[in-house]
């Protein structure tokens, strides 16, 4: 492990043990709450997908016409599986609008091009670490562009596609079932400027990765969303409450995936919640004990300072500084000689300082016979 990794590990350990584990307890509680929130949304999505009907494209029109919910603006939640085709081709437009990959030549309705710059870093003699610099700079090593044309889903195996459903991509941020058709790494030649960047610990590019992904024509996918009739043609739109819109998975595979995630979020939330409660309880007790010890210590220091300012408490004879026999030690402090007797019981069992302390506390009782006394009297040896 490098020196930098050791420093990061030390900082993490200090944060973990901060306030006797309170920091890690709060972090675990946060993760547990997030897991339970995800559990709720995943369980809701699982119930909706289980209730949603799985249909062919040819069955959508009849379902929407007889279903009462089609009067609402959102439509009916359905699961449709079909093949991808461009909207212009099913409309009979002789100018079939498709996208063609610049490098691969593949045809599709969605084209995504990504160019990623690969950086290398040598810390050099004057360089900062990559992690620290990443906190201070906002460098975007990746550029991406996406184009799409209107497309539909049609029944597989039928041509021409007389029955289809239009896919409305407006407002959808769901992952897309794209296929990688081109991937190329191009190294970047080093320059004298690259040497200076490495010398001073700056990142320098070593290569460019060009990647091209498309949603090809004829690909069979599943669409999950709200379907409505627009001008007599079914149209499906994504739902923000569902994790899927266009996917390679079937309905049964989606249910299995969501059921697994539900169990995972449930046990993660329960286990981390129990651990967080235990850690926070331990940290609370430890910090409460430390606070009480600090408060008692502060009170004791204030009391000692008050006694040091009291002229009566500073009266100590010379023979108290020497060795005191066990039978003559104060029964309270066990360090000084017995010098004060209590009136009227007459017990000579305390030093003058302890006797004055008992008198000030208000509970004037002899520590031997536990009878109330009026005052303490200093006894002098002749």
C-alpha positions as YAML, in Angstrom:
chain: A
units: angstrom
residues:
- id: 1
  name: UNK
  ca: [0.00, 0.00, 0.00]
- id: 2
  name: UNK
  ca: [1.36, 3.43, -0.99]
- id: 3
  name: UNK
  ca: [1.87, 6.35, 1.36]
- id: 4
  name: UNK
  ca: [-1.14, 8.11, -0.11]
- id: 5
  name: UNK
  ca: [-3.33, 5.04, 0.43]
- id: 6
  name: UNK
  ca: [-2.11, 4.86, 4.03]
- id: 7
  name: UNK
  ca: [-3.08, 8.50, 4.58]
- id: 8
  name: UNK
  ca: [-6.53, 7.96, 3.07]
- id: 9
  name: UNK
  ca: [-7.01, 4.85, 5.23]
- id: 10
  name: UNK
  ca: [-5.98, 6.81, 8.34]
- id: 11
  name: UNK
  ca: [-8.46, 9.60, 7.57]
- id: 12
  name: UNK
  ca: [-11.24, 7.06, 6.98]
- id: 13
  name: UNK
  ca: [-10.38, 5.30, 10.25]
- id: 14
  name: UNK
  ca: [-10.50, 8.59, 12.17]
- id: 15
  name: UNK
  ca: [-13.88, 9.47, 10.66]
- id: 16
  name: UNK
  ca: [-15.16, 5.98, 11.42]
- id: 17
  name: UNK
  ca: [-14.14, 6.18, 15.08]
- id: 18
  name: UNK
  ca: [-15.18, 9.83, 15.51]
- id: 19
  name: UNK
  ca: [-17.34, 10.36, 18.59]
- id: 20
  name: UNK
  ca: [-16.97, 6.67, 19.52]
- id: 21
  name: UNK
  ca: [-18.54, 5.46, 16.29]
- id: 22
  name: UNK
  ca: [-21.34, 8.03, 16.01]
- id: 23
  name: UNK
  ca: [-20.20, 9.03, 12.51]
- id: 24
  name: UNK
  ca: [-20.29, 5.49, 11.17]
- id: 25
  name: UNK
  ca: [-23.60, 4.93, 12.95]
- id: 26
  name: UNK
  ca: [-25.18, 7.91, 11.20]
- id: 27
  name: UNK
  ca: [-23.75, 6.74, 7.86]
- id: 28
  name: UNK
  ca: [-25.18, 3.25, 8.34]
- id: 29
  name: UNK
  ca: [-28.54, 4.71, 9.35]
- id: 30
  name: UNK
  ca: [-28.56, 6.85, 6.19]
- id: 31
  name: UNK
  ca: [-27.84, 3.82, 3.99]
- id: 32
  name: UNK
  ca: [-30.53, 1.83, 5.82]
- id: 33
  name: UNK
  ca: [-33.13, 4.57, 5.26]
- id: 34
  name: UNK
  ca: [-32.16, 4.81, 1.58]
- id: 35
  name: UNK
  ca: [-32.51, 1.03, 1.24]
- id: 36
  name: UNK
  ca: [-35.97, 1.10, 2.81]
- id: 37
  name: UNK
  ca: [-37.05, 3.93, 0.50]
- id: 38
  name: UNK
  ca: [-35.80, 1.95, -2.49]
- id: 39
  name: UNK
  ca: [-37.63, -1.08, -1.10]
- id: 40
  name: UNK
  ca: [-40.88, 0.86, -1.13]
- id: 41
  name: UNK
  ca: [-40.46, 2.09, -4.71]
- id: 42
  name: UNK
  ca: [-39.29, -1.33, -5.93]
- id: 43
  name: UNK
  ca: [-42.20, -3.12, -4.24]
- id: 44
  name: UNK
  ca: [-44.64, -0.66, -5.82]
- id: 45
  name: UNK
  ca: [-43.07, -1.24, -9.25]
- id: 46
  name: UNK
  ca: [-43.22, -5.01, -8.74]
- id: 47
  name: UNK
  ca: [-46.95, -4.88, -7.94]
- id: 48
  name: UNK
  ca: [-47.66, -2.68, -10.97]
- id: 49
  name: UNK
  ca: [-45.76, -4.95, -13.37]
- id: 50
  name: UNK
  ca: [-47.42, -8.06, -11.94]
- id: 51
  name: UNK
  ca: [-50.87, -6.54, -12.53]
- id: 52
  name: UNK
  ca: [-50.02, -5.12, -15.97]
- id: 53
  name: UNK
  ca: [-51.24, -7.28, -18.90]
- id: 54
  name: UNK
  ca: [-48.65, -8.67, -21.31]
- id: 55
  name: UNK
  ca: [-49.99, -8.25, -24.84]
- id: 56
  name: UNK
  ca: [-49.10, -8.48, -28.49]
- id: 57
  name: UNK
  ca: [-49.15, -5.34, -30.56]
- id: 58
  name: UNK
  ca: [-52.20, -6.56, -32.47]
- id: 59
  name: UNK
  ca: [-54.21, -6.83, -29.21]
- id: 60
  name: UNK
  ca: [-53.60, -3.27, -28.01]
- id: 61
  name: UNK
  ca: [-56.27, -1.51, -30.04]
- id: 62
  name: UNK
  ca: [-59.09, -3.75, -28.86]
- id: 63
  name: UNK
  ca: [-57.95, -3.52, -25.23]
- id: 64
  name: UNK
  ca: [-57.82, 0.28, -25.29]
- id: 65
  name: UNK
  ca: [-61.20, 0.58, -26.96]
- id: 66
  name: UNK
  ca: [-63.06, -1.55, -24.40]
- id: 67
  name: UNK
  ca: [-61.15, -0.39, -21.33]
- id: 68
  name: UNK
  ca: [-62.72, 2.45, -19.37]
- id: 69
  name: UNK
  ca: [-59.38, 3.87, -18.24]
- id: 70
  name: UNK
  ca: [-58.56, 5.00, -21.77]
- id: 71
  name: UNK
  ca: [-60.57, 8.15, -21.09]
- id: 72
  name: UNK
  ca: [-57.85, 9.36, -18.74]
- id: 73
  name: UNK
  ca: [-54.84, 11.22, -20.06]
- id: 74
  name: UNK
  ca: [-52.26, 8.76, -18.71]
- id: 75
  name: UNK
  ca: [-53.75, 5.64, -20.32]
- id: 76
  name: UNK
  ca: [-53.44, 2.01, -19.25]
- id: 77
  name: UNK
  ca: [-50.24, 0.35, -18.03]
- id: 78
  name: UNK
  ca: [-49.33, -2.50, -20.39]
- id: 79
  name: UNK
  ca: [-46.34, -4.65, -21.33]
- id: 80
  name: UNK
  ca: [-45.79, -5.03, -25.06]
- id: 81
  name: UNK
  ca: [-43.12, -7.05, -26.84]
- id: 82
  name: UNK
  ca: [-42.32, -6.42, -30.47]
- id: 83
  name: UNK
  ca: [-39.64, -5.64, -33.02]
- id: 84
  name: UNK
  ca: [-38.16, -2.21, -33.70]
- id: 85
  name: UNK
  ca: [-38.96, -0.43, -36.94]
- id: 86
  name: UNK
  ca: [-38.87, 3.17, -38.08]
- id: 87
  name: UNK
  ca: [-42.13, 5.10, -38.09]
- id: 88
  name: UNK
  ca: [-41.67, 6.27, -41.67]
- id: 89
  name: UNK
  ca: [-41.41, 2.73, -43.04]
- id: 90
  name: UNK
  ca: [-44.67, 1.53, -41.46]
- id: 91
  name: UNK
  ca: [-46.46, 4.66, -42.69]
- id: 92
  name: UNK
  ca: [-45.52, 3.77, -46.26]
- id: 93
  name: UNK
  ca: [-43.22, 6.76, -46.68]
- id: 94
  name: UNK
  ca: [-40.79, 6.03, -49.53]
- id: 95
  name: UNK
  ca: [-38.20, 8.20, -47.73]
- id: 96
  name: UNK
  ca: [-37.51, 5.71, -44.96]
- id: 97
  name: UNK
  ca: [-35.80, 7.66, -42.17]
- id: 98
  name: UNK
  ca: [-33.17, 5.63, -40.32]
- id: 99
  name: UNK
  ca: [-29.83, 6.40, -38.74]
- id: 100
  name: UNK
  ca: [-26.62, 4.88, -40.08]
- id: 101
  name: UNK
  ca: [-23.52, 4.47, -37.95]
- id: 102
  name: UNK
  ca: [-20.57, 6.55, -39.11]
- id: 103
  name: UNK
  ca: [-18.03, 3.82, -38.46]
- id: 104
  name: UNK
  ca: [-19.98, 0.57, -38.54]
- id: 105
  name: UNK
  ca: [-22.56, 1.34, -41.21]
- id: 106
  name: UNK
  ca: [-25.28, -0.36, -39.11]
- id: 107
  name: UNK
  ca: [-28.85, 0.95, -39.36]
- id: 108
  name: UNK
  ca: [-30.98, 1.81, -36.36]
- id: 109
  name: UNK
  ca: [-33.44, 4.26, -34.86]
- id: 110
  name: UNK
  ca: [-31.19, 5.42, -31.97]
- id: 111
  name: UNK
  ca: [-27.51, 6.21, -32.45]
- id: 112
  name: UNK
  ca: [-25.22, 7.03, -29.52]
- id: 113
  name: UNK
  ca: [-21.58, 7.97, -30.02]
- id: 114
  name: UNK
  ca: [-19.22, 8.24, -27.06]
- id: 115
  name: UNK
  ca: [-15.62, 9.38, -27.00]
- id: 116
  name: UNK
  ca: [-13.71, 8.78, -23.78]
- id: 117
  name: UNK
  ca: [-10.25, 10.15, -23.08]
- id: 118
  name: UNK
  ca: [-8.05, 7.79, -21.08]
- id: 119
  name: UNK
  ca: [-5.69, 9.60, -18.74]
- id: 120
  name: UNK
  ca: [-2.57, 8.42, -16.99]
- id: 121
  name: UNK
  ca: [-1.00, 10.08, -13.98]
- id: 122
  name: UNK
  ca: [2.47, 10.02, -12.52]
- id: 123
  name: UNK
  ca: [2.63, 12.07, -9.35]
- id: 124
  name: UNK
  ca: [5.98, 13.57, -10.31]
- id: 125
  name: UNK
  ca: [8.07, 15.73, -8.03]
- id: 126
  name: UNK
  ca: [5.61, 18.57, -7.54]
- id: 127
  name: UNK
  ca: [2.25, 16.93, -8.15]
- id: 128
  name: UNK
  ca: [-0.80, 16.51, -6.03]
- id: 129
  name: UNK
  ca: [-2.67, 13.27, -5.82]
- id: 130
  name: UNK
  ca: [-5.41, 12.54, -8.34]
- id: 131
  name: UNK
  ca: [-8.10, 12.27, -5.65]
- id: 132
  name: UNK
  ca: [-7.30, 15.69, -4.17]
- id: 133
  name: UNK
  ca: [-7.15, 17.36, -7.56]
- id: 134
  name: UNK
  ca: [-10.46, 15.80, -8.59]
- id: 135
  name: UNK
  ca: [-12.10, 17.64, -5.67]
- id: 136
  name: UNK
  ca: [-10.80, 20.98, -6.92]
- id: 137
  name: UNK
  ca: [-11.30, 20.57, -10.69]
- id: 138
  name: UNK
  ca: [-14.22, 19.53, -12.84]
- id: 139
  name: UNK
  ca: [-12.78, 17.69, -15.78]
- id: 140
  name: UNK
  ca: [-15.09, 15.91, -18.21]
- id: 141
  name: UNK
  ca: [-13.05, 13.17, -19.94]
- id: 142
  name: UNK
  ca: [-16.14, 11.84, -21.78]
- id: 143
  name: UNK
  ca: [-18.20, 13.36, -24.58]
- id: 144
  name: UNK
  ca: [-21.40, 11.73, -25.75]
- id: 145
  name: UNK
  ca: [-24.00, 12.49, -28.38]
- id: 146
  name: UNK
  ca: [-27.31, 10.76, -29.10]
- id: 147
  name: UNK
  ca: [-29.63, 10.97, -32.07]
- id: 148
  name: UNK
  ca: [-32.94, 9.24, -32.62]
- id: 149
  name: UNK
  ca: [-35.76, 9.11, -35.13]
- id: 150
  name: UNK
  ca: [-39.43, 8.27, -34.45]
- id: 151
  name: UNK
  ca: [-39.85, 4.51, -34.23]
- id: 152
  name: UNK
  ca: [-42.51, 1.91, -33.44]
- id: 153
  name: UNK
  ca: [-42.87, -1.63, -32.14]
- id: 154
  name: UNK
  ca: [-44.58, -4.16, -34.38]
- id: 155
  name: UNK
  ca: [-45.44, -7.85, -34.17]
- id: 156
  name: UNK
  ca: [-42.52, -10.10, -34.99]
- id: 157
  name: UNK
  ca: [-42.78, -12.20, -38.15]
- id: 158
  name: UNK
  ca: [-45.39, -10.07, -39.89]
- id: 159
  name: UNK
  ca: [-44.68, -7.90, -42.93]
- id: 160
  name: UNK
  ca: [-45.77, -5.34, -43.79]
- id: 161
  name: UNK
  ca: [-46.39, -4.03, -40.29]
- id: 162
  name: UNK
  ca: [-50.05, -3.05, -40.43]
- id: 163
  name: UNK
  ca: [-50.44, -2.96, -36.66]
- id: 164
  name: UNK
  ca: [-47.90, -1.21, -34.50]
- id: 165
  name: UNK
  ca: [-47.50, 0.95, -31.39]
- id: 166
  name: UNK
  ca: [-45.67, 4.27, -31.48]
- id: 167
  name: UNK
  ca: [-42.90, 4.66, -28.88]
- id: 168
  name: UNK
  ca: [-42.97, 8.11, -27.25]
- id: 169
  name: UNK
  ca: [-39.53, 8.89, -25.81]
- id: 170
  name: UNK
  ca: [-40.46, 12.32, -24.41]
- id: 171
  name: UNK
  ca: [-39.30, 12.71, -20.80]
- id: 172
  name: UNK
  ca: [-37.82, 9.21, -20.58]
- id: 173
  name: UNK
  ca: [-34.53, 8.79, -18.74]
- id: 174
  name: UNK
  ca: [-34.60, 5.01, -18.54]
- id: 175
  name: UNK
  ca: [-31.66, 2.92, -19.76]
- id: 176
  name: UNK
  ca: [-31.96, 1.82, -23.36]
- id: 177
  name: UNK
  ca: [-31.24, -1.67, -24.76]
- id: 178
  name: UNK
  ca: [-28.53, -0.42, -27.12]
- id: 179
  name: UNK
  ca: [-26.11, -2.71, -28.95]
- id: 180
  name: UNK
  ca: [-22.40, -1.87, -29.26]
- id: 181
  name: UNK
  ca: [-21.47, -2.01, -32.95]
- id: 182
  name: UNK
  ca: [-18.12, -0.20, -32.89]
- id: 183
  name: UNK
  ca: [-15.35, 0.03, -30.28]
- id: 184
  name: UNK
  ca: [-11.88, 1.36, -31.08]
- id: 185
  name: UNK
  ca: [-8.93, 2.52, -28.97]
- id: 186
  name: UNK
  ca: [-6.62, 5.07, -30.55]
- id: 187
  name: UNK
  ca: [-3.37, 5.84, -28.70]
- id: 188
  name: UNK
  ca: [-2.24, 9.46, -28.32]
- id: 189
  name: UNK
  ca: [1.34, 10.26, -29.23]
- id: 190
  name: UNK
  ca: [3.48, 11.84, -26.52]
- id: 191
  name: UNK
  ca: [4.76, 15.40, -26.93]
- id: 192
  name: UNK
  ca: [7.25, 17.55, -25.00]
- id: 193
  name: UNK
  ca: [4.25, 19.11, -23.28]
- id: 194
  name: UNK
  ca: [3.22, 15.62, -22.11]
- id: 195
  name: UNK
  ca: [6.62, 15.25, -20.43]
- id: 196
  name: UNK
  ca: [6.09, 18.54, -18.56]
- id: 197
  name: UNK
  ca: [2.62, 17.42, -17.49]
- id: 198
  name: UNK
  ca: [4.05, 14.17, -16.11]
- id: 199
  name: UNK
  ca: [6.94, 15.98, -14.41]
- id: 200
  name: UNK
  ca: [4.63, 18.28, -12.48]
- id: 201
  name: UNK
  ca: [2.16, 15.54, -11.64]
- id: 202
  name: UNK
  ca: [-0.62, 16.51, -14.03]
- id: 203
  name: UNK
  ca: [-2.80, 14.04, -15.87]
- id: 204
  name: UNK
  ca: [-1.89, 13.52, -19.49]
- id: 205
  name: UNK
  ca: [-3.90, 11.70, -22.19]
- id: 206
  name: UNK
  ca: [-2.71, 8.33, -23.41]
- id: 207
  name: UNK
  ca: [-5.57, 7.34, -25.71]
- id: 208
  name: UNK
  ca: [-9.08, 7.91, -27.04]
- id: 209
  name: UNK
  ca: [-11.83, 5.29, -26.98]
- id: 210
  name: UNK
  ca: [-14.49, 5.69, -29.65]
- id: 211
  name: UNK
  ca: [-17.68, 3.73, -29.07]
- id: 212
  name: UNK
  ca: [-20.84, 3.51, -31.11]
- id: 213
  name: UNK
  ca: [-24.14, 2.02, -29.90]
- id: 214
  name: UNK
  ca: [-27.43, 1.71, -31.77]
- id: 215
  name: UNK
  ca: [-30.94, 0.38, -31.35]
- id: 216
  name: UNK
  ca: [-31.00, -1.70, -34.54]
- id: 217
  name: UNK
  ca: [-33.96, -2.34, -36.79]
- id: 218
  name: UNK
  ca: [-35.62, -5.70, -36.22]
- id: 219
  name: UNK
  ca: [-34.44, -6.02, -32.59]
- id: 220
  name: UNK
  ca: [-37.05, -7.62, -30.35]
- id: 221
  name: UNK
  ca: [-37.57, -5.66, -27.13]
- id: 222
  name: UNK
  ca: [-40.20, -5.14, -24.42]
- id: 223
  name: UNK
  ca: [-41.92, -1.83, -23.75]
- id: 224
  name: UNK
  ca: [-43.45, -1.11, -20.33]
- id: 225
  name: UNK
  ca: [-45.54, 2.02, -19.99]
- id: 226
  name: UNK
  ca: [-48.87, 3.77, -20.31]
- id: 227
  name: UNK
  ca: [-50.61, 3.20, -23.62]
- id: 228
  name: UNK
  ca: [-53.24, 5.47, -25.16]
- id: 229
  name: UNK
  ca: [-54.92, 5.90, -28.53]
- id: 230
  name: UNK
  ca: [-53.70, 8.93, -30.50]
- id: 231
  name: UNK
  ca: [-55.65, 9.48, -33.71]
- id: 232
  name: UNK
  ca: [-56.62, 5.83, -33.70]
- id: 233
  name: UNK
  ca: [-53.02, 4.60, -33.31]
- id: 234
  name: UNK
  ca: [-51.71, 3.11, -30.01]
- id: 235
  name: UNK
  ca: [-48.90, 5.09, -28.40]
- id: 236
  name: UNK
  ca: [-46.87, 4.02, -25.38]
- id: 237
  name: UNK
  ca: [-45.08, 6.37, -22.98]
- id: 238
  name: UNK
  ca: [-42.72, 5.69, -20.10]
- id: 239
  name: UNK
  ca: [-43.68, 5.82, -16.42]
- id: 240
  name: UNK
  ca: [-41.38, 7.60, -13.97]
- id: 241
  name: UNK
  ca: [-42.39, 5.19, -11.19]
- id: 242
  name: UNK
  ca: [-41.11, 2.12, -13.07]
- id: 243
  name: UNK
  ca: [-37.43, 1.20, -13.55]
- id: 244
  name: UNK
  ca: [-38.06, -0.13, -17.07]
- id: 245
  name: UNK
  ca: [-39.33, 1.33, -20.30]
- id: 246
  name: UNK
  ca: [-37.53, -0.36, -23.20]
- id: 247
  name: UNK
  ca: [-35.76, -3.56, -22.16]
- id: 248
  name: UNK
  ca: [-34.48, -6.89, -23.41]
- id: 249
  name: UNK
  ca: [-36.19, -8.63, -20.48]
- id: 250
  name: UNK
  ca: [-39.56, -10.32, -20.65]
- id: 251
  name: UNK
  ca: [-42.29, -9.76, -18.06]
- id: 252
  name: UNK
  ca: [-41.29, -12.87, -16.08]
- id: 253
  name: UNK
  ca: [-37.65, -11.80, -16.05]
- id: 254
  name: UNK
  ca: [-38.61, -8.31, -14.85]
- id: 255
  name: UNK
  ca: [-40.66, -9.82, -12.02]
- id: 256
  name: UNK
  ca: [-37.76, -12.05, -10.96]
- id: 257
  name: UNK
  ca: [-35.33, -9.12, -11.10]
- id: 258
  name: UNK
  ca: [-37.59, -6.85, -9.04]
- id: 259
  name: UNK
  ca: [-38.34, -9.62, -6.53]
- id: 260
  name: UNK
  ca: [-34.62, -10.17, -5.99]
- id: 261
  name: UNK
  ca: [-34.01, -6.43, -5.56]
- id: 262
  name: UNK
  ca: [-36.92, -6.24, -3.09]
- id: 263
  name: UNK
  ca: [-35.38, -8.94, -0.89]
- id: 264
  name: UNK
  ca: [-31.95, -7.35, -1.22]
- id: 265
  name: UNK
  ca: [-33.20, -3.89, -0.17]
- id: 266
  name: UNK
  ca: [-35.26, -5.40, 2.65]
- id: 267
  name: UNK
  ca: [-32.42, -7.34, 4.26]
- id: 268
  name: UNK
  ca: [-29.94, -4.55, 3.62]
- id: 269
  name: UNK
  ca: [-32.20, -2.04, 5.38]
- id: 270
  name: UNK
  ca: [-32.95, -4.39, 8.29]
- id: 271
  name: UNK
  ca: [-29.35, -5.48, 8.88]
- id: 272
  name: UNK
  ca: [-27.84, -2.02, 8.49]
- id: 273
  name: UNK
  ca: [-30.65, -0.52, 10.60]
- id: 274
  name: UNK
  ca: [-29.99, -2.93, 13.47]
- id: 275
  name: UNK
  ca: [-26.24, -2.34, 13.26]
- id: 276
  name: UNK
  ca: [-26.79, 1.44, 13.12]
- id: 277
  name: UNK
  ca: [-29.04, 1.35, 16.21]
- id: 278
  name: UNK
  ca: [-26.45, -0.70, 18.09]
- id: 279
  name: UNK
  ca: [-23.56, 1.57, 17.08]
- id: 280
  name: UNK
  ca: [-25.50, 4.75, 17.87]
- id: 281
  name: UNK
  ca: [-26.63, 3.35, 21.23]
- id: 282
  name: UNK
  ca: [-23.06, 2.45, 22.14]
- id: 283
  name: UNK
  ca: [-21.81, 5.87, 20.99]
- id: 284
  name: UNK
  ca: [-24.56, 7.62, 22.95]
- id: 285
  name: UNK
  ca: [-23.75, 5.75, 26.17]
- id: 286
  name: UNK
  ca: [-20.01, 6.33, 25.75]
- id: 287
  name: UNK
  ca: [-20.43, 10.04, 25.09]
- id: 288
  name: UNK
  ca: [-22.93, 10.38, 27.95]
- id: 289
  name: UNK
  ca: [-20.46, 8.72, 30.33]
- id: 290
  name: UNK
  ca: [-17.64, 10.94, 29.08]
- id: 291
  name: UNK
  ca: [-19.81, 14.03, 29.53]
- id: 292
  name: UNK
  ca: [-20.71, 13.06, 33.10]
- id: 293
  name: UNK
  ca: [-17.05, 12.41, 33.92]
- id: 294
  name: UNK
  ca: [-16.11, 15.76, 32.42]
- id: 295
  name: UNK
  ca: [-18.87, 17.51, 34.41]
- id: 296
  name: UNK
  ca: [-17.84, 15.84, 37.68]
- id: 297
  name: UNK
  ca: [-14.21, 16.69, 37.03]
- id: 298
  name: UNK
  ca: [-15.13, 20.29, 36.35]
- id: 299
  name: UNK
  ca: [-17.18, 20.49, 39.54]
- id: 300
  name: UNK
  ca: [-14.32, 18.97, 41.53]
- id: 301
  name: UNK
  ca: [-11.85, 21.47, 40.10]
- id: 302
  name: UNK
  ca: [-14.20, 24.34, 40.91]
- id: 303
  name: UNK
  ca: [-14.67, 22.99, 44.44]
- id: 304
  name: UNK
  ca: [-10.91, 22.64, 44.94]
- id: 305
  name: UNK
  ca: [-10.40, 26.17, 43.66]
- id: 306
  name: UNK
  ca: [-13.03, 27.41, 46.13]
- id: 307
  name: UNK
  ca: [-11.34, 25.58, 48.97]
- id: 308
  name: UNK
  ca: [-7.97, 26.97, 48.02]
- id: 309
  name: UNK
  ca: [-9.42, 30.49, 48.34]
- id: 310
  name: UNK
  ca: [-10.95, 29.68, 51.76]
- id: 311
  name: UNK
  ca: [-8.54, 30.80, 54.50]
- id: 312
  name: UNK
  ca: [-10.04, 28.32, 56.98]
- id: 313
  name: UNK
  ca: [-9.24, 25.40, 54.69]
- id: 314
  name: UNK
  ca: [-5.59, 26.42, 54.39]
- id: 315
  name: UNK
  ca: [-4.89, 25.84, 58.06]
- id: 316
  name: UNK
  ca: [-2.48, 22.91, 58.17]
- id: 317
  name: UNK
  ca: [-0.07, 22.41, 61.05]
- id: 318
  name: UNK
  ca: [3.49, 21.41, 60.56]
- id: 319
  name: UNK
  ca: [3.05, 17.95, 62.06]
- id: 320
  name: UNK
  ca: [0.43, 17.11, 59.37]
- id: 321
  name: UNK
  ca: [3.20, 17.18, 56.79]
- id: 322
  name: UNK
  ca: [5.02, 14.29, 58.42]
- id: 323
  name: UNK
  ca: [4.06, 10.66, 58.74]
- id: 324
  name: UNK
  ca: [0.72, 10.17, 60.52]
- id: 325
  name: UNK
  ca: [-0.06, 6.90, 62.36]
- id: 326
  name: UNK
  ca: [-3.01, 4.91, 61.00]
- id: 327
  name: UNK
  ca: [-5.01, 5.38, 64.19]
- id: 328
  name: UNK
  ca: [-4.82, 9.18, 63.90]
- id: 329
  name: UNK
  ca: [-5.81, 9.54, 60.21]
- id: 330
  name: UNK
  ca: [-8.98, 11.35, 59.22]
- id: 331
  name: UNK
  ca: [-11.75, 8.81, 58.53]
- id: 332
  name: UNK
  ca: [-12.83, 10.71, 55.43]
- id: 333
  name: UNK
  ca: [-9.68, 11.69, 53.48]
- id: 334
  name: UNK
  ca: [-7.28, 9.18, 55.15]
- id: 335
  name: UNK
  ca: [-4.38, 11.59, 54.50]
- id: 336
  name: UNK
  ca: [-4.37, 14.17, 57.30]
- id: 337
  name: UNK
  ca: [-4.35, 14.00, 61.10]
- id: 338
  name: UNK
  ca: [-7.56, 14.20, 63.14]
- id: 339
  name: UNK
  ca: [-7.85, 17.78, 64.38]
- id: 340
  name: UNK
  ca: [-11.57, 18.67, 64.76]
- id: 341
  name: UNK
  ca: [-14.11, 17.37, 67.26]
- id: 342
  name: UNK
  ca: [-17.85, 17.61, 66.82]
- id: 343
  name: UNK
  ca: [-20.04, 19.27, 69.47]
- id: 344
  name: UNK
  ca: [-21.93, 17.87, 71.38]
- id: 345
  name: UNK
  ca: [-21.01, 14.22, 70.51]
- id: 346
  name: UNK
  ca: [-17.27, 14.96, 71.00]
- id: 347
  name: UNK
  ca: [-15.95, 12.52, 68.37]
- id: 348
  name: UNK
  ca: [-12.46, 13.43, 67.17]
- id: 349
  name: UNK
  ca: [-12.38, 11.63, 63.82]
- id: 350
  name: UNK
  ca: [-11.86, 14.28, 61.09]
- id: 351
  name: UNK
  ca: [-9.23, 16.71, 59.98]
- id: 352
  name: UNK
  ca: [-10.10, 20.39, 60.01]
- id: 353
  name: UNK
  ca: [-10.64, 20.58, 56.23]
- id: 354
  name: UNK
  ca: [-13.07, 17.65, 56.10]
- id: 355
  name: UNK
  ca: [-14.91, 18.93, 59.18]
- id: 356
  name: UNK
  ca: [-15.40, 22.33, 57.54]
- id: 357
  name: UNK
  ca: [-16.61, 20.63, 54.35]
- id: 358
  name: UNK
  ca: [-19.23, 18.63, 56.29]
- id: 359
  name: UNK
  ca: [-20.33, 21.83, 58.02]
- id: 360
  name: UNK
  ca: [-20.77, 23.64, 54.67]
- id: 361
  name: UNK
  ca: [-22.79, 20.88, 53.03]
- id: 362
  name: UNK
  ca: [-25.68, 21.47, 55.43]
- id: 363
  name: UNK
  ca: [-26.14, 17.84, 56.53]
- id: 364
  name: UNK
  ca: [-24.39, 18.29, 59.86]
- id: 365
  name: UNK
  ca: [-24.01, 14.71, 61.09]
- id: 366
  name: UNK
  ca: [-21.07, 13.06, 62.74]
- id: 367
  name: UNK
  ca: [-19.57, 10.42, 60.38]
- id: 368
  name: UNK
  ca: [-19.19, 7.99, 63.32]
- id: 369
  name: UNK
  ca: [-22.42, 8.19, 65.35]
- id: 370
  name: UNK
  ca: [-24.50, 9.91, 62.62]
- id: 371
  name: UNK
  ca: [-25.95, 12.32, 65.20]
- id: 372
  name: UNK
  ca: [-26.46, 15.98, 64.33]
- id: 373
  name: UNK
  ca: [-23.80, 18.34, 65.61]
- id: 374
  name: UNK
  ca: [-23.82, 22.08, 66.16]
- id: 375
  name: UNK
  ca: [-20.28, 22.90, 65.16]
- id: 376
  name: UNK
  ca: [-16.76, 21.50, 64.92]
- id: 377
  name: UNK
  ca: [-13.98, 22.57, 67.28]
- id: 378
  name: UNK
  ca: [-10.27, 22.63, 66.41]
- id: 379
  name: UNK
  ca: [-8.26, 20.56, 68.93]
- id: 380
  name: UNK
  ca: [-4.70, 21.63, 69.67]
- id: 381
  name: UNK
  ca: [-2.13, 19.32, 71.25]
- id: 382
  name: UNK
  ca: [-0.32, 20.94, 74.20]
...
